[in-house]
Every structure is written in structure tokens, then in C-alpha cells.
């Protein structure tokens, strides 16, 4: 199979590239490197012993996209490219809508023109808004409370409309829960620019001495220890979900929606403790007020992906923390 991977230099994209290459697939990566470094792809080459074809292209540049589709014949597109910082999206919403929504429209128009109609899209558990109960199944109502979440929801709707307009489209919407961890080699991992928004990179930067302390956002939630509960999923398991989706769904037109999570919820303090154990480093933290927009609890029912894709997660929080630590301690400043 010949796959176009958009956003393939990023965190989840680079881990997925490793597995696609290990499966013997051919791939072309496009990325504008706005939130990543080409070094990640060099590391992917080191891990797999295979060459990665890379083009620095922004999805907003239609002509370059066209040129790419003229030069290569793709069987499918895995579409990771997008901006993902919730807080930033509130400050610069138009930038998020243009980048994520317009970028996706450009991509789909080009795909349609060159008759490439299989797309695997990186959606998010954020499309469930504030779920009424947990675990969350794919048929729960959707909602979004910030511009980032709305880009995910709008793109899901656009892709569904595309299928309605032309039943040859094969649309796979993968709703990720909370991706963490790193490749076992310690060569690739999450390298957020600036101050991390997400819990795990923050903890690991405290551990490595780049940040003074973790601020725990609220300990008065209706959860066992009062801190927020999430479904953390190892990025290598998540990447495997993409490979399974391609293998099982290629040639099966339709709209296919899957939760990619473990089905287990862990609190902020559970993650701190697990990280301390895996790293042997004490994590300084203090409790502060809740972060606006946060929900108490969120975890997946991943049963549909197991039944239909034969996919389930294999790595628990000990491994998530151990692999994050290996990556962070060997690369204290990320890819720099
Ligand atoms: P990332 O920022 O590491 O990767 C995204 C990549 O897309 C980056 O390399 C960036 O440079 C590139 N990009 C952004 N806009 C682009 C454009 N216009 N043209 C070309 N390249 C562009 O993020 P990630 O964590 O790997 O996330 C990948 C996808 O998964 C994103 O769509 C994100 O919204 C989604 N997602 C992530 C999470 C998470 O917590 N990490 C959770 C759910 C969904
Ligand atoms: C996890 C828990 C925080 C940081 C976000 C996006 C979501 C998806 C995944 C893309 C919460 C607490 C965090 C910190 C803390 N991304 N926390 N101190 O909010 O579940 O989801 O990333 O689609 O759309 O909203 O993840 O890692 O930010 O937070 O106490 O410094 O850790 O309150 O309970 P979240 P997160």
C-alpha cells in the first residue's frame, strides 16, 4: 500500500510512520513543520532502517498538494496535520479554523480530483464534549466547547457529507483519548514547543529539571482522589490502531468511527505516582484551581475497535511512564 501521511513529522504521525514502514508499506510524509522537526523522521529512518520520503508542504498550499498527487499514486491518506492546543485555539480561532478546516478541505478536494478516496482522520475524544456518563461509546452525542474541538467536529461532519455525496469515499474517524508515551527505543517522543499544555509532557519536563513543579488543576472533582480522570493511551498502541484500520477497512467504503483508548481511567495523581516509580525521580507538584473547560472524567469504551478491527491496547501506565522517561531523559531538550 502507498500511503500519504500528513503531519507525519509530529508526535503521533512519527510513531505511526514507524509501524507503516515496519509493515512494508510505502509512504510519503508531508508536514509544514509548524509544530515539529524533520529530525523526528531521521530518527524514524534509524529505527526502521528504511528511507522516508518527505516533502515540506503546507496543506493550505493547493498547488503543492496537486503536484504531490500528480507525482505519486496513493491508496490512502492518513491525515494527522493540524494544530492541537486548546488554549491557543481560544486566542486565535480563525487561525485554527483556517489551518485545520481549510487545510482538510484542500486535501479532500485534491484527493477527489486524483480519485484517492480513503482517508483516516485524527479525531479526538474532545468531540464528546462533557459526556453524561463513562465509558464513552461511539454513539454518544457530540459537542465541542472550544475552537479546537469545533475544528474536529466540523471536519468529522465535512467528511460524513463527502461520503453522502459520493459513496465511493472511505472515511475512518479515529477518536483518540489521551496519547502519551514514546517509542521503546527512546529515539522518538513528544516534543511540545513552549510550555506543555498536556499533563504527561509537563510531568516529564519537571522530572528532567526543565520545569520547577507541576500544577495540578483541581482536587475537588467527584473522582476517587479528587483530581481529573483520563484514558491515557500509549502512542505505540495508538499508532497500531491506524495500521489495523487501514488493513481492515481498505476498499470498504463508508464512514467508520472508532474510539482509540484503553477503557481505563487514571487520575492526575495516579499518573504522578506511576511516573515517579518508573523514573525514580520525585515530581514536585502543588494543587491549584480547576482549569476552565476541564471535565471530571473521560474514558473510552474501546469495544467496537476490538470487535471490528481486532485492535486493543497492550501497554499499561507503567510502560507509558517508563517509555516517556526514556525519551525525555535521553533527549532533555527534545529534538533540538
Ligand atoms: P503534532 O503537533 O505533533 O503533529 C501535527 C503535525 O501537523 C505537526 O508536525 C505539524 O507541523 C503539522 N501541521 C500542522 N498544520 C499543518 C499544515 N497546515 N500543513 C502541514 N502540516 C501541518 O500533534 P499530534 O499530537 O501528533 O497530533 C496529530 C493529530 O492528532 C492532530 O490532528 C491532533 O489534533 C490529533 N489529536 C491529538 C491528540 C493529542 O493529545 N496529542 C489527541 C486527539 C487528537
Ligand atoms: C489531563 C488531566 C488536567 C496539565 C487535551 C485536549 C483533548 C486532547 C487531549 C487533542 C486533566 C490535568 C494537565 C497540567 C494538570 N487533545 N492537568 N496539570 O485536557 O484531557 O485533553 O488533550 O485532541 O482535546 O483537551 O488532557 O493532558 O491537558 O490533561 O493537572 O499541567 O491533567 O486538568 O485532568 P485533556 P491534558
mmCIF file of C-alpha atoms and ligand atoms in Angstrom:
data_model
loop_
_atom_site.group_PDB
_atom_site.id
_atom_site.type_symbol
_atom_site.label_atom_id
_atom_site.label_comp_id
_atom_site.label_asym_id
_atom_site.label_seq_id
_atom_site.Cartn_x
_atom_site.Cartn_y
_atom_site.Cartn_z
ATOM 1 C CA UNK A 1 0.000 0.000 0.000
ATOM 2 C CA UNK A 2 1.129 3.520 -0.803
ATOM 3 C CA UNK A 3 0.134 5.945 1.926
ATOM 4 C CA UNK A 4 0.257 9.727 2.175
ATOM 5 C CA UNK A 5 0.820 10.753 5.793
ATOM 6 C CA UNK A 6 0.007 14.404 6.529
ATOM 7 C CA UNK A 7 1.551 15.750 9.734
ATOM 8 C CA UNK A 8 3.835 12.715 9.771
ATOM 9 C CA UNK A 9 6.744 14.549 11.431
ATOM 10 C CA UNK A 10 4.608 15.151 14.541
ATOM 11 C CA UNK A 11 4.217 13.117 17.686
ATOM 12 C CA UNK A 12 1.572 10.564 16.694
ATOM 13 C CA UNK A 13 2.457 10.717 12.989
ATOM 14 C CA UNK A 14 6.111 9.765 13.515
ATOM 15 C CA UNK A 15 5.156 6.758 15.661
ATOM 16 C CA UNK A 16 2.651 5.658 13.039
ATOM 17 C CA UNK A 17 5.248 6.018 10.258
ATOM 18 C CA UNK A 18 7.478 3.539 12.116
ATOM 19 C CA UNK A 19 4.767 0.901 12.073
ATOM 20 C CA UNK A 20 3.682 1.518 8.484
ATOM 21 C CA UNK A 21 7.301 1.127 7.359
ATOM 22 C CA UNK A 22 7.759 -1.981 9.501
ATOM 23 C CA UNK A 23 4.687 -3.450 7.772
ATOM 24 C CA UNK A 24 6.422 -2.892 4.443
ATOM 25 C CA UNK A 25 4.108 -0.115 3.302
ATOM 26 C CA UNK A 26 5.338 2.710 1.086
ATOM 27 C CA UNK A 27 4.807 6.178 2.416
ATOM 28 C CA UNK A 28 5.198 9.838 1.655
ATOM 29 C CA UNK A 29 5.140 12.341 4.511
ATOM 30 C CA UNK A 30 4.039 15.943 4.157
ATOM 31 C CA UNK A 31 4.342 18.402 7.013
ATOM 32 C CA UNK A 32 4.885 22.165 7.254
ATOM 33 C CA UNK A 33 6.996 21.592 10.412
ATOM 34 C CA UNK A 34 4.994 24.282 12.244
ATOM 35 C CA UNK A 35 4.936 22.082 15.345
ATOM 36 C CA UNK A 36 7.617 19.518 14.631
ATOM 37 C CA UNK A 37 11.125 18.911 13.416
ATOM 38 C CA UNK A 38 12.406 16.915 10.484
ATOM 39 C CA UNK A 39 14.776 15.255 12.934
ATOM 40 C CA UNK A 40 11.865 13.023 14.010
ATOM 41 C CA UNK A 41 11.799 11.498 10.539
ATOM 42 C CA UNK A 42 15.569 10.935 10.577
ATOM 43 C CA UNK A 43 15.014 9.004 13.799
ATOM 44 C CA UNK A 44 12.183 7.046 12.157
ATOM 45 C CA UNK A 45 14.703 6.064 9.475
ATOM 46 C CA UNK A 46 17.192 4.994 12.168
ATOM 47 C CA UNK A 47 14.581 2.840 13.899
ATOM 48 C CA UNK A 48 13.245 1.158 10.780
ATOM 49 C CA UNK A 49 16.293 1.134 8.513
ATOM 50 C CA UNK A 50 14.048 2.475 5.748
ATOM 51 C CA UNK A 51 14.054 5.782 3.893
ATOM 52 C CA UNK A 52 11.233 8.255 4.459
ATOM 53 C CA UNK A 53 10.145 10.375 1.522
ATOM 54 C CA UNK A 54 9.401 13.818 2.953
ATOM 55 C CA UNK A 55 8.012 16.984 1.386
ATOM 56 C CA UNK A 56 7.760 20.187 3.380
ATOM 57 C CA UNK A 57 4.295 21.253 2.280
ATOM 58 C CA UNK A 58 1.576 23.230 3.989
ATOM 59 C CA UNK A 59 -1.917 21.857 3.349
ATOM 60 C CA UNK A 60 -3.004 25.411 2.642
ATOM 61 C CA UNK A 61 -0.749 25.419 -0.446
ATOM 62 C CA UNK A 62 -3.077 23.872 -3.005
ATOM 63 C CA UNK A 63 -0.614 23.909 -5.893
ATOM 64 C CA UNK A 64 1.981 21.948 -3.981
ATOM 65 C CA UNK A 65 -0.611 19.408 -2.912
ATOM 66 C CA UNK A 66 -1.683 18.990 -6.516
ATOM 67 C CA UNK A 67 1.905 18.491 -7.598
ATOM 68 C CA UNK A 68 2.283 15.785 -4.974
ATOM 69 C CA UNK A 69 -0.788 13.897 -6.163
ATOM 70 C CA UNK A 70 0.467 14.171 -9.736
ATOM 71 C CA UNK A 71 3.819 12.670 -8.747
ATOM 72 C CA UNK A 72 2.631 9.784 -6.577
ATOM 73 C CA UNK A 73 -0.230 7.316 -6.672
ATOM 74 C CA UNK A 74 -1.722 6.939 -3.216
ATOM 75 C CA UNK A 75 -4.047 4.218 -1.968
ATOM 76 C CA UNK A 76 -4.992 6.123 1.174
ATOM 77 C CA UNK A 77 -4.260 9.214 3.236
ATOM 78 C CA UNK A 78 -3.702 9.290 6.995
ATOM 79 C CA UNK A 79 -4.456 12.842 8.000
ATOM 80 C CA UNK A 80 -2.699 13.936 11.201
ATOM 81 C CA UNK A 81 -1.830 17.503 10.158
ATOM 82 C CA UNK A 82 -3.482 20.071 12.357
ATOM 83 C CA UNK A 83 -2.992 22.434 15.254
ATOM 84 C CA UNK A 84 -3.987 20.998 18.610
ATOM 85 C CA UNK A 85 -3.561 23.423 21.512
ATOM 86 C CA UNK A 86 -6.952 24.089 23.099
ATOM 87 C CA UNK A 87 -5.938 27.319 24.890
ATOM 88 C CA UNK A 88 -4.254 28.743 21.799
ATOM 89 C CA UNK A 89 -7.336 27.944 19.725
ATOM 90 C CA UNK A 90 -9.420 30.161 22.019
ATOM 91 C CA UNK A 91 -6.984 33.054 21.428
ATOM 92 C CA UNK A 92 -6.572 32.654 17.662
ATOM 93 C CA UNK A 93 -9.692 30.831 16.464
ATOM 94 C CA UNK A 94 -9.519 31.935 12.829
ATOM 95 C CA UNK A 95 -6.007 30.562 12.529
ATOM 96 C CA UNK A 96 -7.270 27.221 13.833
ATOM 97 C CA UNK A 97 -10.272 27.150 11.509
ATOM 98 C CA UNK A 98 -8.138 28.078 8.512
ATOM 99 C CA UNK A 99 -5.347 25.649 9.281
ATOM 100 C CA UNK A 100 -7.415 22.654 10.362
ATOM 101 C CA UNK A 101 -10.662 23.039 8.421
ATOM 102 C CA UNK A 102 -9.420 24.757 5.238
ATOM 103 C CA UNK A 103 -6.351 22.510 5.197
ATOM 104 C CA UNK A 104 -8.600 19.451 5.287
ATOM 105 C CA UNK A 105 -10.874 20.823 2.548
ATOM 106 C CA UNK A 106 -7.842 21.440 0.315
ATOM 107 C CA UNK A 107 -6.656 17.921 0.982
ATOM 108 C CA UNK A 108 -10.041 16.339 0.233
ATOM 109 C CA UNK A 109 -10.565 18.364 -2.933
ATOM 110 C CA UNK A 110 -7.187 17.232 -4.193
ATOM 111 C CA UNK A 111 -7.895 13.644 -3.176
ATOM 112 C CA UNK A 112 -11.213 13.715 -5.052
ATOM 113 C CA UNK A 113 -9.554 15.132 -8.154
ATOM 114 C CA UNK A 114 -6.995 12.329 -8.214
ATOM 115 C CA UNK A 115 -9.539 9.691 -7.215
ATOM 116 C CA UNK A 116 -7.966 8.879 -3.850
ATOM 117 C CA UNK A 117 -10.979 8.377 -1.599
ATOM 118 C CA UNK A 118 -9.737 6.682 1.553
ATOM 119 C CA UNK A 119 -8.961 8.983 4.473
ATOM 120 C CA UNK A 120 -8.110 8.112 8.054
ATOM 121 C CA UNK A 121 -8.665 11.209 10.163
ATOM 122 C CA UNK A 122 -7.229 12.061 13.601
ATOM 123 C CA UNK A 123 -10.282 12.965 15.573
ATOM 124 C CA UNK A 124 -10.442 13.292 19.327
ATOM 125 C CA UNK A 125 -12.424 12.388 22.413
ATOM 126 C CA UNK A 126 -12.942 16.129 22.664
ATOM 127 C CA UNK A 127 -15.902 15.672 20.259
ATOM 128 C CA UNK A 128 -17.866 14.096 23.121
ATOM 129 C CA UNK A 129 -17.819 17.426 24.978
ATOM 130 C CA UNK A 130 -18.891 16.750 28.540
ATOM 131 C CA UNK A 131 -20.214 13.175 28.377
ATOM 132 C CA UNK A 132 -23.158 12.290 30.610
ATOM 133 C CA UNK A 133 -21.531 9.075 31.720
ATOM 134 C CA UNK A 134 -18.442 6.921 31.193
ATOM 135 C CA UNK A 135 -17.266 4.782 29.482
ATOM 136 C CA UNK A 136 -17.958 6.574 26.222
ATOM 137 C CA UNK A 137 -19.220 4.674 23.174
ATOM 138 C CA UNK A 138 -19.092 5.990 19.624
ATOM 139 C CA UNK A 139 -22.845 6.661 19.518
ATOM 140 C CA UNK A 140 -22.718 9.223 22.348
ATOM 141 C CA UNK A 141 -23.889 12.725 21.367
ATOM 142 C CA UNK A 142 -21.148 15.062 20.170
ATOM 143 C CA UNK A 143 -20.427 18.610 21.281
ATOM 144 C CA UNK A 144 -17.479 20.974 21.378
ATOM 145 C CA UNK A 145 -16.625 23.735 23.787
ATOM 146 C CA UNK A 146 -13.630 25.417 22.184
ATOM 147 C CA UNK A 147 -12.444 26.267 18.669
ATOM 148 C CA UNK A 148 -10.009 23.335 18.548
ATOM 149 C CA UNK A 149 -12.784 20.890 19.436
ATOM 150 C CA UNK A 150 -15.058 22.522 16.881
ATOM 151 C CA UNK A 151 -12.470 22.045 14.125
ATOM 152 C CA UNK A 152 -12.501 18.302 14.913
ATOM 153 C CA UNK A 153 -16.293 18.191 14.961
ATOM 154 C CA UNK A 154 -16.655 20.246 11.756
ATOM 155 C CA UNK A 155 -14.120 18.091 9.939
ATOM 156 C CA UNK A 156 -15.953 14.941 11.022
ATOM 157 C CA UNK A 157 -19.181 16.425 9.606
ATOM 158 C CA UNK A 158 -17.487 17.528 6.381
ATOM 159 C CA UNK A 159 -16.096 14.033 5.845
ATOM 160 C CA UNK A 160 -19.513 12.484 6.506
ATOM 161 C CA UNK A 161 -21.065 14.868 3.949
ATOM 162 C CA UNK A 162 -18.421 13.852 1.472
ATOM 163 C CA UNK A 163 -19.417 10.223 1.842
ATOM 164 C CA UNK A 164 -23.105 11.126 1.458
ATOM 165 C CA UNK A 165 -22.282 12.962 -1.767
ATOM 166 C CA UNK A 166 -20.196 10.116 -3.172
ATOM 167 C CA UNK A 167 -20.441 6.628 -1.699
ATOM 168 C CA UNK A 168 -17.010 5.701 -3.024
ATOM 169 C CA UNK A 169 -15.411 7.582 -0.123
ATOM 170 C CA UNK A 170 -13.997 5.555 2.690
ATOM 171 C CA UNK A 171 -13.859 7.743 5.791
ATOM 172 C CA UNK A 172 -12.303 6.486 9.015
ATOM 173 C CA UNK A 173 -12.703 8.742 12.054
ATOM 174 C CA UNK A 174 -10.384 7.700 14.868
ATOM 175 C CA UNK A 175 -11.254 9.401 18.132
ATOM 176 C CA UNK A 176 -8.107 9.381 20.246
ATOM 177 C CA UNK A 177 -8.283 9.641 24.014
ATOM 178 C CA UNK A 178 -5.100 10.901 25.767
ATOM 179 C CA UNK A 179 -1.976 9.817 23.855
ATOM 180 C CA UNK A 180 1.197 9.532 25.960
ATOM 181 C CA UNK A 181 4.427 7.541 25.961
ATOM 182 C CA UNK A 182 7.115 7.179 23.354
ATOM 183 C CA UNK A 183 8.788 4.594 21.144
ATOM 184 C CA UNK A 184 10.649 1.993 23.168
ATOM 185 C CA UNK A 185 13.975 2.958 21.551
ATOM 186 C CA UNK A 186 13.870 6.386 23.240
ATOM 187 C CA UNK A 187 14.585 7.936 19.831
ATOM 188 C CA UNK A 188 11.182 9.498 19.129
ATOM 189 C CA UNK A 189 8.645 11.001 21.501
ATOM 190 C CA UNK A 190 6.546 14.043 22.266
ATOM 191 C CA UNK A 191 8.373 17.350 21.906
ATOM 192 C CA UNK A 192 5.930 20.185 22.534
ATOM 193 C CA UNK A 193 7.039 23.693 21.626
ATOM 194 C CA UNK A 194 6.967 26.112 24.580
ATOM 195 C CA UNK A 195 5.213 25.296 27.839
ATOM 196 C CA UNK A 196 3.392 21.964 27.566
ATOM 197 C CA UNK A 197 -0.396 22.079 27.798
ATOM 198 C CA UNK A 198 -0.791 18.376 28.437
ATOM 199 C CA UNK A 199 -0.132 16.514 31.640
ATOM 200 C CA UNK A 200 2.465 13.921 30.619
ATOM 201 C CA UNK A 201 4.968 16.182 28.874
ATOM 202 C CA UNK A 202 4.648 18.573 31.795
ATOM 203 C CA UNK A 203 5.428 15.831 34.319
ATOM 204 C CA UNK A 204 8.388 14.599 32.292
ATOM 205 C CA UNK A 205 9.799 18.121 31.922
ATOM 206 C CA UNK A 206 9.564 18.564 35.697
ATOM 207 C CA UNK A 207 11.367 15.235 36.125
ATOM 208 C CA UNK A 208 14.182 16.253 33.800
ATOM 209 C CA UNK A 209 14.575 19.625 35.524
ATOM 210 C CA UNK A 210 13.172 21.872 32.787
ATOM 211 C CA UNK A 211 10.204 22.976 34.963
ATOM 212 C CA UNK A 212 10.052 23.637 38.674
ATOM 213 C CA UNK A 213 6.764 21.998 39.576
ATOM 214 C CA UNK A 214 3.592 20.527 38.188
ATOM 215 C CA UNK A 215 0.421 22.467 38.853
ATOM 216 C CA UNK A 216 -2.439 20.033 39.445
ATOM 217 C CA UNK A 217 -5.622 21.623 38.157
ATOM 218 C CA UNK A 218 -8.174 20.893 40.880
ATOM 219 C CA UNK A 219 -8.558 18.221 43.543
ATOM 220 C CA UNK A 220 -12.256 18.710 44.156
ATOM 221 C CA UNK A 221 -13.680 16.707 41.259
ATOM 222 C CA UNK A 222 -16.109 13.866 42.024
ATOM 223 C CA UNK A 223 -13.370 11.275 41.376
ATOM 224 C CA UNK A 224 -11.635 8.851 43.800
ATOM 225 C CA UNK A 225 -8.806 11.271 44.715
ATOM 226 C CA UNK A 226 -10.478 14.487 43.522
ATOM 227 C CA UNK A 227 -8.196 15.014 40.509
ATOM 228 C CA UNK A 228 -9.287 14.635 36.874
ATOM 229 C CA UNK A 229 -9.506 11.141 35.376
ATOM 230 C CA UNK A 230 -8.495 10.392 31.785
ATOM 231 C CA UNK A 231 -7.917 7.461 29.464
ATOM 232 C CA UNK A 232 -4.167 7.599 28.755
ATOM 233 C CA UNK A 233 -3.173 5.519 25.747
ATOM 234 C CA UNK A 234 0.374 4.563 24.765
ATOM 235 C CA UNK A 235 1.227 6.219 21.450
ATOM 236 C CA UNK A 236 2.573 2.923 20.083
ATOM 237 C CA UNK A 237 -0.806 1.259 20.727
ATOM 238 C CA UNK A 238 -2.483 4.250 19.134
ATOM 239 C CA UNK A 239 -0.248 4.011 16.070
ATOM 240 C CA UNK A 240 -1.127 0.312 15.784
ATOM 241 C CA UNK A 241 -4.799 1.320 15.621
ATOM 242 C CA UNK A 242 -4.088 3.193 12.380
ATOM 243 C CA UNK A 243 -2.377 0.202 10.813
ATOM 244 C CA UNK A 244 -5.294 -2.063 11.789
ATOM 245 C CA UNK A 245 -7.812 0.436 10.456
ATOM 246 C CA UNK A 246 -6.016 0.536 7.104
ATOM 247 C CA UNK A 247 -5.650 -3.225 6.895
ATOM 248 C CA UNK A 248 -9.269 -3.958 7.815
ATOM 249 C CA UNK A 249 -11.050 -1.114 6.082
ATOM 250 C CA UNK A 250 -9.199 -0.529 2.826
ATOM 251 C CA UNK A 251 -11.666 -0.974 -0.019
ATOM 252 C CA UNK A 252 -14.673 -0.832 2.348
ATOM 253 C CA UNK A 253 -16.319 2.473 1.586
ATOM 254 C CA UNK A 254 -18.415 4.073 4.310
ATOM 255 C CA UNK A 255 -17.996 6.164 7.426
ATOM 256 C CA UNK A 256 -16.267 4.190 10.168
ATOM 257 C CA UNK A 257 -15.928 5.678 13.643
ATOM 258 C CA UNK A 258 -13.757 4.225 16.420
ATOM 259 C CA UNK A 259 -12.687 5.204 19.893
ATOM 260 C CA UNK A 260 -8.994 4.549 20.434
ATOM 261 C CA UNK A 261 -8.491 4.310 24.175
ATOM 262 C CA UNK A 262 -7.730 1.684 26.800
ATOM 263 C CA UNK A 263 -11.078 1.744 28.594
ATOM 264 C CA UNK A 264 -9.343 2.546 31.896
ATOM 265 C CA UNK A 265 -9.263 5.888 33.679
ATOM 266 C CA UNK A 266 -6.384 7.193 35.777
ATOM 267 C CA UNK A 267 -6.246 10.356 37.859
ATOM 268 C CA UNK A 268 -3.609 13.061 37.691
ATOM 269 C CA UNK A 269 -2.119 11.821 40.950
ATOM 270 C CA UNK A 270 -2.116 8.201 39.687
ATOM 271 C CA UNK A 271 -0.009 9.396 36.760
ATOM 272 C CA UNK A 272 2.347 11.357 39.014
ATOM 273 C CA UNK A 273 2.889 8.294 41.213
ATOM 274 C CA UNK A 274 3.388 5.965 38.254
ATOM 275 C CA UNK A 275 5.901 8.375 36.745
ATOM 276 C CA UNK A 276 7.839 8.674 39.989
ATOM 277 C CA UNK A 277 8.041 4.897 40.180
ATOM 278 C CA UNK A 278 9.165 4.494 36.580
ATOM 279 C CA UNK A 279 11.763 7.265 36.717
ATOM 280 C CA UNK A 280 12.902 7.163 40.330
ATOM 281 C CA UNK A 281 12.527 10.959 40.336
ATOM 282 C CA UNK A 282 10.306 12.843 42.768
ATOM 283 C CA UNK A 283 7.787 15.088 40.981
ATOM 284 C CA UNK A 284 7.179 18.369 42.778
ATOM 285 C CA UNK A 285 3.590 19.419 42.484
ATOM 286 C CA UNK A 286 1.071 21.759 44.023
ATOM 287 C CA UNK A 287 -2.692 21.769 43.877
ATOM 288 C CA UNK A 288 -4.348 24.783 42.246
ATOM 289 C CA UNK A 289 -7.802 25.724 40.971
ATOM 290 C CA UNK A 290 -9.541 23.766 38.225
ATOM 291 C CA UNK A 291 -8.577 24.647 34.650
ATOM 292 C CA UNK A 292 -11.589 26.210 32.906
ATOM 293 C CA UNK A 293 -13.218 23.831 30.439
ATOM 294 C CA UNK A 294 -11.860 20.647 32.057
ATOM 295 C CA UNK A 295 -14.193 17.755 32.802
ATOM 296 C CA UNK A 296 -14.023 15.380 35.770
ATOM 297 C CA UNK A 297 -13.805 12.060 33.999
ATOM 298 C CA UNK A 298 -13.332 10.773 30.481
ATOM 299 C CA UNK A 299 -12.588 7.265 29.322
ATOM 300 C CA UNK A 300 -13.446 5.156 26.332
ATOM 301 C CA UNK A 301 -15.353 2.021 25.681
ATOM 302 C CA UNK A 302 -12.916 0.677 23.064
ATOM 303 C CA UNK A 303 -15.041 -2.436 22.390
ATOM 304 C CA UNK A 304 -16.019 -1.500 18.841
ATOM 305 C CA UNK A 305 -12.400 -1.209 17.705
ATOM 306 C CA UNK A 306 -11.709 -4.609 19.284
ATOM 307 C CA UNK A 307 -14.686 -6.296 17.643
ATOM 308 C CA UNK A 308 -14.307 -4.775 14.207
ATOM 309 C CA UNK A 309 -10.587 -4.032 13.867
ATOM 310 C CA UNK A 310 -9.250 -6.688 16.199
ATOM 311 C CA UNK A 311 -7.324 -3.910 17.945
ATOM 312 C CA UNK A 312 -6.753 -3.440 21.630
ATOM 313 C CA UNK A 313 -4.134 -1.726 23.723
ATOM 314 C CA UNK A 314 -1.268 -3.767 25.148
ATOM 315 C CA UNK A 315 0.690 -1.229 27.191
ATOM 316 C CA UNK A 316 -0.261 -0.072 30.702
ATOM 317 C CA UNK A 317 0.645 3.097 32.599
ATOM 318 C CA UNK A 318 3.932 1.652 33.894
ATOM 319 C CA UNK A 319 5.145 1.271 30.318
ATOM 320 C CA UNK A 320 3.677 4.635 29.279
ATOM 321 C CA UNK A 321 5.724 6.288 32.029
ATOM 322 C CA UNK A 322 8.878 4.227 31.516
ATOM 323 C CA UNK A 323 8.936 4.948 27.768
ATOM 324 C CA UNK A 324 8.192 8.647 28.283
ATOM 325 C CA UNK A 325 11.069 8.832 30.748
ATOM 326 C CA UNK A 326 13.493 7.024 28.442
ATOM 327 C CA UNK A 327 12.684 9.504 25.656
ATOM 328 C CA UNK A 328 12.767 12.584 27.913
ATOM 329 C CA UNK A 329 15.917 11.668 29.834
ATOM 330 C CA UNK A 330 17.842 10.827 26.640
ATOM 331 C CA UNK A 331 16.527 13.938 24.871
ATOM 332 C CA UNK A 332 16.115 16.529 27.644
ATOM 333 C CA UNK A 333 15.565 19.274 25.076
ATOM 334 C CA UNK A 334 13.547 17.202 22.665
ATOM 335 C CA UNK A 335 14.835 17.098 19.083
ATOM 336 C CA UNK A 336 16.978 20.222 19.461
HETATM 337 P P1 LIG B 1 1.695 17.296 16.425
HETATM 338 O O1 LIG B 1 1.558 18.763 16.506
HETATM 339 O O2 LIG B 1 2.890 16.659 17.000
HETATM 340 O O3 LIG B 1 1.534 16.809 14.912
HETATM 341 C C1 LIG B 1 0.761 17.511 13.960
HETATM 342 C C2 LIG B 1 1.667 17.811 12.778
HETATM 343 O O4 LIG B 1 0.916 18.513 11.769
HETATM 344 C C3 LIG B 1 2.861 18.676 13.143
HETATM 345 O O5 LIG B 1 4.042 18.042 12.707
HETATM 346 C C4 LIG B 1 2.615 19.986 12.390
HETATM 347 O O6 LIG B 1 3.823 20.591 11.991
HETATM 348 C C5 LIG B 1 1.773 19.509 11.234
HETATM 349 N N1 LIG B 1 0.878 20.535 10.635
HETATM 350 C C6 LIG B 1 0.016 21.345 11.273
HETATM 351 N N2 LIG B 1 -0.636 22.122 10.385
HETATM 352 C C7 LIG B 1 -0.191 21.775 9.153
HETATM 353 C C8 LIG B 1 -0.473 22.217 7.834
HETATM 354 N N3 LIG B 1 -1.352 23.194 7.596
HETATM 355 N N4 LIG B 1 0.174 21.646 6.799
HETATM 356 C C9 LIG B 1 1.076 20.652 7.022
HETATM 357 N N5 LIG B 1 1.409 20.207 8.245
HETATM 358 C C10 LIG B 1 0.774 20.758 9.298
HETATM 359 O O7 LIG B 1 0.366 16.674 17.090
HETATM 360 P P2 LIG B 1 -0.012 15.162 17.409
HETATM 361 O O8 LIG B 1 -0.170 15.048 18.867
HETATM 362 O O9 LIG B 1 0.880 14.225 16.689
HETATM 363 O O10 LIG B 1 -1.472 15.115 16.783
HETATM 364 C C11 LIG B 1 -1.739 14.610 15.491
HETATM 365 C C12 LIG B 1 -3.216 14.767 15.221
HETATM 366 O O11 LIG B 1 -3.963 14.080 16.213
HETATM 367 C C13 LIG B 1 -3.714 16.211 15.255
HETATM 368 O O12 LIG B 1 -4.680 16.381 14.246
HETATM 369 C C14 LIG B 1 -4.351 16.325 16.623
HETATM 370 O O13 LIG B 1 -5.374 17.295 16.650
HETATM 371 C C15 LIG B 1 -4.917 14.932 16.798
HETATM 372 N N6 LIG B 1 -5.104 14.562 18.213
HETATM 373 C C16 LIG B 1 -4.057 14.683 19.087
HETATM 374 C C17 LIG B 1 -4.235 14.377 20.424
HETATM 375 C C18 LIG B 1 -3.122 14.568 21.417
HETATM 376 O O14 LIG B 1 -3.425 14.726 22.600
HETATM 377 N N7 LIG B 1 -1.857 14.549 21.015
HETATM 378 C C19 LIG B 1 -5.478 13.892 20.862
HETATM 379 C C20 LIG B 1 -6.510 13.745 19.943
HETATM 380 C C21 LIG B 1 -6.311 14.095 18.610
HETATM 381 C C1 LIG B 2 -5.187 15.714 31.544
HETATM 382 C C2 LIG B 2 -5.508 15.916 33.018
HETATM 383 C C3 LIG B 2 -5.941 18.212 33.583
HETATM 384 C C4 LIG B 2 -1.884 19.648 32.762
HETATM 385 C C5 LIG B 2 -6.474 17.539 25.960
HETATM 386 C C6 LIG B 2 -7.387 18.107 24.911
HETATM 387 C C7 LIG B 2 -8.035 16.997 24.139
HETATM 388 C C8 LIG B 2 -6.988 16.034 23.582
HETATM 389 C C9 LIG B 2 -6.044 15.585 24.617
HETATM 390 C C10 LIG B 2 -6.437 16.695 21.363
HETATM 391 C C11 LIG B 2 -6.658 16.903 33.254
HETATM 392 C C12 LIG B 2 -4.694 17.711 34.284
HETATM 393 C C13 LIG B 2 -2.994 18.848 32.916
HETATM 394 C C14 LIG B 2 -1.282 20.231 33.911
HETATM 395 C C15 LIG B 2 -2.939 19.144 35.275
HETATM 396 N N1 LIG B 2 -6.174 16.655 22.577
HETATM 397 N N2 LIG B 2 -3.518 18.600 34.144
HETATM 398 N N3 LIG B 2 -1.835 19.940 35.132
HETATM 399 O O1 LIG B 2 -7.418 18.092 28.911
HETATM 400 O O2 LIG B 2 -7.813 15.582 28.932
HETATM 401 O O3 LIG B 2 -7.243 16.728 26.833
HETATM 402 O O4 LIG B 2 -5.501 16.714 25.315
HETATM 403 O O5 LIG B 2 -7.423 16.351 20.790
HETATM 404 O O6 LIG B 2 -8.776 17.607 23.128
HETATM 405 O O7 LIG B 2 -8.391 18.904 25.548
HETATM 406 O O8 LIG B 2 -5.506 16.468 28.532
HETATM 407 O O9 LIG B 2 -3.176 16.306 29.293
HETATM 408 O O10 LIG B 2 -4.263 18.594 29.159
HETATM 409 O O11 LIG B 2 -4.998 16.983 30.926
HETATM 410 O O12 LIG B 2 -3.407 18.933 36.383
HETATM 411 O O13 LIG B 2 -0.310 20.976 33.837
HETATM 412 O O14 LIG B 2 -4.372 16.513 33.661
HETATM 413 O O15 LIG B 2 -6.692 19.063 34.414
HETATM 414 O O16 LIG B 2 -7.376 16.437 34.360
HETATM 415 P P1 LIG B 2 -7.082 16.769 28.393
HETATM 416 P P2 LIG B 2 -4.391 17.131 29.428
#
